[in-house]
C-alpha positions as protocol buffer text, in pm:
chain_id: "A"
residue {
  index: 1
  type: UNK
  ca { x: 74 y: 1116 z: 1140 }
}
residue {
  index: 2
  type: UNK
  ca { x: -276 y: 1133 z: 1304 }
}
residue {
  index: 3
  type: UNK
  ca { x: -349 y: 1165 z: 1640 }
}
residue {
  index: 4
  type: UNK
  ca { x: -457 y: 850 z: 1679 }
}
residue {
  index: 5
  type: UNK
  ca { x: -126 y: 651 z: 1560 }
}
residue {
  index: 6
  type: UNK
  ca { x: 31 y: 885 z: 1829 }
}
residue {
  index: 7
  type: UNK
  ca { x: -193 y: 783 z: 2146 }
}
residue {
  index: 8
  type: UNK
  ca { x: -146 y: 382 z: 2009 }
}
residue {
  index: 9
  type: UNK
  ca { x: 252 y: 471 z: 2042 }
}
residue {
  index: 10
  type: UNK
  ca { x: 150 y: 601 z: 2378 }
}
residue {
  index: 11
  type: UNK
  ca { x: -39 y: 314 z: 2489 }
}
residue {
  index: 12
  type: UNK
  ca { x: 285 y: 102 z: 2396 }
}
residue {
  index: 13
  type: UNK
  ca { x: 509 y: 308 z: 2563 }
}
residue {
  index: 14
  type: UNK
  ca { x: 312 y: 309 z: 2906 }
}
residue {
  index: 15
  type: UNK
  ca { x: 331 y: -81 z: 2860 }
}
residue {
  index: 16
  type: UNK
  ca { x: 681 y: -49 z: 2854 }
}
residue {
  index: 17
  type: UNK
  ca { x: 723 y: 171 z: 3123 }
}
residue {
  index: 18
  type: UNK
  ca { x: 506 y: -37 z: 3350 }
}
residue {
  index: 19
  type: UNK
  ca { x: 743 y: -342 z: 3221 }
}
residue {
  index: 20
  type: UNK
  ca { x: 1019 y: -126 z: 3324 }
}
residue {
  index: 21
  type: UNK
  ca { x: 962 y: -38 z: 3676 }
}
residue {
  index: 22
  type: UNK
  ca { x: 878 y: -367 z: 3765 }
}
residue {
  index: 23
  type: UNK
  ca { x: 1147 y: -557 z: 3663 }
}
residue {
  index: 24
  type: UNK
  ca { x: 1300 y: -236 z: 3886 }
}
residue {
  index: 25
  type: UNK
  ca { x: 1101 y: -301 z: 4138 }
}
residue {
  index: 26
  type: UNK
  ca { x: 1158 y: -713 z: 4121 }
}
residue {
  index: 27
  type: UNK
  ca { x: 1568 y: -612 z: 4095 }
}
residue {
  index: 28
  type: UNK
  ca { x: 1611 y: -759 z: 3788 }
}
residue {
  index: 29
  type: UNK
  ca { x: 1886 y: -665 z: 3578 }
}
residue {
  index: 30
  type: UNK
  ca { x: 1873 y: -914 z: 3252 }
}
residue {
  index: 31
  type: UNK
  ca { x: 1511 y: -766 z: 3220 }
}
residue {
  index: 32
  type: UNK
  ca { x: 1609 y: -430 z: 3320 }
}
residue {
  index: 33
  type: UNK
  ca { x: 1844 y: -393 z: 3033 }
}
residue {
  index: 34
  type: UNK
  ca { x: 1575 y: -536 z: 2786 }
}
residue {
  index: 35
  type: UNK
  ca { x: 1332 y: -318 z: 2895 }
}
residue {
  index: 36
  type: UNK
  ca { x: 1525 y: -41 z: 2890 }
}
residue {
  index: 37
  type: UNK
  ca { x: 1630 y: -82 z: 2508 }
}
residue {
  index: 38
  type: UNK
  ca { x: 1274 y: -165 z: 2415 }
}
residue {
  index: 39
  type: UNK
  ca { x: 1132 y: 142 z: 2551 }
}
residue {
  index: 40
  type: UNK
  ca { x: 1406 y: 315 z: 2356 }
}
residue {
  index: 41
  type: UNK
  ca { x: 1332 y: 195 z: 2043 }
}
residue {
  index: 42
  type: UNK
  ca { x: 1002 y: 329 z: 2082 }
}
residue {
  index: 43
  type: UNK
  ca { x: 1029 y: 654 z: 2281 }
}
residue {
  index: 44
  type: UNK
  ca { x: 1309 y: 787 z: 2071 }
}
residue {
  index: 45
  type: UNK
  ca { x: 1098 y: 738 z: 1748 }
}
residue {
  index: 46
  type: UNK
  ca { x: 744 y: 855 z: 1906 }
}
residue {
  index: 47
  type: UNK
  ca { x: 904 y: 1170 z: 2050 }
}
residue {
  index: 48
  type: UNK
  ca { x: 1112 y: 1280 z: 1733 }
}
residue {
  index: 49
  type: UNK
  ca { x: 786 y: 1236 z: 1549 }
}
residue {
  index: 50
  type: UNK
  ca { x: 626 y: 1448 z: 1830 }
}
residue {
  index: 51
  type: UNK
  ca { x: 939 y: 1739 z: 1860 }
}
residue {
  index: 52
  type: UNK
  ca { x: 995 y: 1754 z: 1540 }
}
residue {
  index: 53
  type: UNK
  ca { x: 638 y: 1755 z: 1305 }
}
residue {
  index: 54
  type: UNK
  ca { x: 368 y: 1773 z: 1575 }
}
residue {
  index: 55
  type: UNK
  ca { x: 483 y: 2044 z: 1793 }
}
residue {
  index: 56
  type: UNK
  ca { x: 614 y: 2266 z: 1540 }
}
residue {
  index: 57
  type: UNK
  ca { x: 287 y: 2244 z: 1336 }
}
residue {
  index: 58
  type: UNK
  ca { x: 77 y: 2297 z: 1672 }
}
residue {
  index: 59
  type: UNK
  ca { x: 241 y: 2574 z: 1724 }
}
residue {
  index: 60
  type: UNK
  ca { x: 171 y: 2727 z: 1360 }
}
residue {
  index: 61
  type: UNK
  ca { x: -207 y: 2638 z: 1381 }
}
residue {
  index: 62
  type: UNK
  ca { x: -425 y: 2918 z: 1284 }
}
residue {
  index: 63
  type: UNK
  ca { x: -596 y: 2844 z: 1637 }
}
residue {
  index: 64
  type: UNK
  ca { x: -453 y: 3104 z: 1930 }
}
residue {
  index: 65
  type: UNK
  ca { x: -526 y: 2840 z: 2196 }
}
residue {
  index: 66
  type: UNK
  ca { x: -376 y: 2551 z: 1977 }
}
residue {
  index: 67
  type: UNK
  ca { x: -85 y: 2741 z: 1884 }
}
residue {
  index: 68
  type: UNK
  ca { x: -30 y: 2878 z: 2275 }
}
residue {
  index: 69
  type: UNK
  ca { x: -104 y: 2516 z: 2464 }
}
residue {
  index: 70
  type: UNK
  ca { x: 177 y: 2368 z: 2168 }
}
residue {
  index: 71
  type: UNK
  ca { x: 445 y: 2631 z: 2287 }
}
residue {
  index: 72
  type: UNK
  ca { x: 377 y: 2567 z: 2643 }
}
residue {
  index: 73
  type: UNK
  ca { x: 440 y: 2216 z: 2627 }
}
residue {
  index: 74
  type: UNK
  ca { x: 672 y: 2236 z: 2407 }
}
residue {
  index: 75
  type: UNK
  ca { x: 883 y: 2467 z: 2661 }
}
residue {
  index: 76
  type: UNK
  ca { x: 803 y: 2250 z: 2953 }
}
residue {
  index: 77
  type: UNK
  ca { x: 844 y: 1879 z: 2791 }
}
residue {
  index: 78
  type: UNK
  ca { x: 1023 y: 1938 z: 2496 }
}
residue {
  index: 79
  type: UNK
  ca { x: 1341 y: 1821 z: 2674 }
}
residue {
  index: 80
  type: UNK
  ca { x: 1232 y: 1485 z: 2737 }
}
residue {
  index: 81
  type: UNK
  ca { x: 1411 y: 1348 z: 2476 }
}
residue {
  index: 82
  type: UNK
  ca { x: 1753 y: 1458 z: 2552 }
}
residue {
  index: 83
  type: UNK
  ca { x: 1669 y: 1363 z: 2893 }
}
residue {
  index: 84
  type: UNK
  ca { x: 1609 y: 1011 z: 2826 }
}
residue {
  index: 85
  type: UNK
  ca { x: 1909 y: 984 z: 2602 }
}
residue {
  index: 86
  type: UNK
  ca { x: 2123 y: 1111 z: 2859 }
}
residue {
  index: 87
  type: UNK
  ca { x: 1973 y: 880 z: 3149 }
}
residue {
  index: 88
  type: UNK
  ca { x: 2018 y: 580 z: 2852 }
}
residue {
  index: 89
  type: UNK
  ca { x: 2411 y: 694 z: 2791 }
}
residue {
  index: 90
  type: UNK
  ca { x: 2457 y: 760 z: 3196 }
}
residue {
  index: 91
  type: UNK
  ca { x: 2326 y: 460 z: 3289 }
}
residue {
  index: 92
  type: UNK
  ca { x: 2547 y: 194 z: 3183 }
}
residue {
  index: 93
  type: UNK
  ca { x: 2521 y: -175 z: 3294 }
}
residue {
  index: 94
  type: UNK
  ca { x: 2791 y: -175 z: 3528 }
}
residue {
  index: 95
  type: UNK
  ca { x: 2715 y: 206 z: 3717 }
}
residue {
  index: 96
  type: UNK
  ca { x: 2325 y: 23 z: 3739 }
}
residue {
  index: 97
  type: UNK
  ca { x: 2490 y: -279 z: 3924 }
}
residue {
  index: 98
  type: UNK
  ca { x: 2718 y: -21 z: 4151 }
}
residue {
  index: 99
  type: UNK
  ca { x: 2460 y: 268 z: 4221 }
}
residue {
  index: 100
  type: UNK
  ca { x: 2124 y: 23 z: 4219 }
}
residue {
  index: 101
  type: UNK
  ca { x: 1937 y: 250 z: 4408 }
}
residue {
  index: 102
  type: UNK
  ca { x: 2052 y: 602 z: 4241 }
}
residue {
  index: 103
  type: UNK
  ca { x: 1937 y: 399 z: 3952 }
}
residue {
  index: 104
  type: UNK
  ca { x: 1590 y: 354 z: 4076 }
}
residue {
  index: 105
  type: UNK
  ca { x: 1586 y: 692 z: 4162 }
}
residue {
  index: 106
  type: UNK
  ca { x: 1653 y: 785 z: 3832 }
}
residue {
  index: 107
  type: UNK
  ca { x: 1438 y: 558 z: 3653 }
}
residue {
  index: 108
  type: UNK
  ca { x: 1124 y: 652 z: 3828 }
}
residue {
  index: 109
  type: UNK
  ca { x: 1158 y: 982 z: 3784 }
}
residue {
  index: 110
  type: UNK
  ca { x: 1234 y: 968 z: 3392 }
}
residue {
  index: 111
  type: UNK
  ca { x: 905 y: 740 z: 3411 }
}
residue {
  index: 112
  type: UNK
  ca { x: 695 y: 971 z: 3593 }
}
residue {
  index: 113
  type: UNK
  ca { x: 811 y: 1292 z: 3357 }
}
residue {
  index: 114
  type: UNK
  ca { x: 714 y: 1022 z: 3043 }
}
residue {
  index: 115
  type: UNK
  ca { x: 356 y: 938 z: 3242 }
}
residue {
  index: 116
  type: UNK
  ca { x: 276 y: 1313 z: 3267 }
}
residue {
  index: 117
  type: UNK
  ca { x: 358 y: 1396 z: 2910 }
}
residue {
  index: 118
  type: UNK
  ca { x: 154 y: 1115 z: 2774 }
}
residue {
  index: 119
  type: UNK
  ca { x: -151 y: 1211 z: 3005 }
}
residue {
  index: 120
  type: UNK
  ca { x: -125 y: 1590 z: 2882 }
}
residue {
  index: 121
  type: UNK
  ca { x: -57 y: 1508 z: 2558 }
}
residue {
  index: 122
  type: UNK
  ca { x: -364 y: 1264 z: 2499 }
}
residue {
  index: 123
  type: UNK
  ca { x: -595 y: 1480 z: 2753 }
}
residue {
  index: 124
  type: UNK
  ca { x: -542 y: 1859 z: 2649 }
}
residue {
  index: 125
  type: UNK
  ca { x: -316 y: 1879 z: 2335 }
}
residue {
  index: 126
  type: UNK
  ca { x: -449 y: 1612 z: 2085 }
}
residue {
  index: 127
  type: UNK
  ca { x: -833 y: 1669 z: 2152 }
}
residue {
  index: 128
  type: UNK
  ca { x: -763 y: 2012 z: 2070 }
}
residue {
  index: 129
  type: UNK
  ca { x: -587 y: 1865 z: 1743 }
}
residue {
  index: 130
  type: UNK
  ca { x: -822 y: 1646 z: 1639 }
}
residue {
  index: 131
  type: UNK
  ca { x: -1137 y: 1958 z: 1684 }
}
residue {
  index: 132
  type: UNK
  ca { x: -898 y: 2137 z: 1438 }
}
residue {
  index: 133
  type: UNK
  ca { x: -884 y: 1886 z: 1190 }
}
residue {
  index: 134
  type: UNK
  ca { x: -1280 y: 1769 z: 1223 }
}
């Protein structure tokens, strides 16, 4: 998968995280929950893609500075996919509707660690991918 199927799953993803916080934000739960499963869909896909054949061949590249800027982000965001599958089985429908606002707490920061990774990942790692492969 190219880089550039990878930042056109990012743009996606920000649209759904942008979908997601406001129908946080407007306190809506119906669209909450639809949100929520359609980010899913796509996050869980994008980062497997990402943990599990980008990384891993990033790290391998023949370039030091590739290789070194793959292992650091892979050691500080790898875990963003366990964390999002753990906020998606933690937050259940009916602990949303009892702890709103421990939900909102929650959600924006899963959204904010998402935002960061996506702005790394399409300003420092996949330039230096795509200068590898040109």
């Amino acid at each position: 998968m190219d880089t550039q199927t990878l930042r056109k799953q990012h743009d996606e993803i920000g649209e759904m995280s942008e979908a997601l916080i406001n129908a946080v934000i407007a306190r809506d739960r119906l669209e909450v929950a639809k949100c929520r499963w359609r980010l899913a869909r796509v996050l869980i896909a994008h980062l497997a893609v990402e943990d599990k054949w980008l990384y891993p061949a990033l790290v391998r590249d023949s370039s030091p500075r590739v290789s070194a800027l793959a292992l650091n982000f892979q050691r500080e965001m790898g875990g963003l996919a366990a964390d999002f599958n753990a906020y998606m089985l933690e937050w259940s429908e009916d602990r949303i509707t009892s702890e709103w606002e421990a939900f909102q707490t929650a959600t924006w920061a899963l959204i904010e660690a998402l935002d960061l990774r996506i702005r790394r990942e399409n300003v420092e790692l996949y330039p230096l991918r795509e200068a590898a492969k040109a």
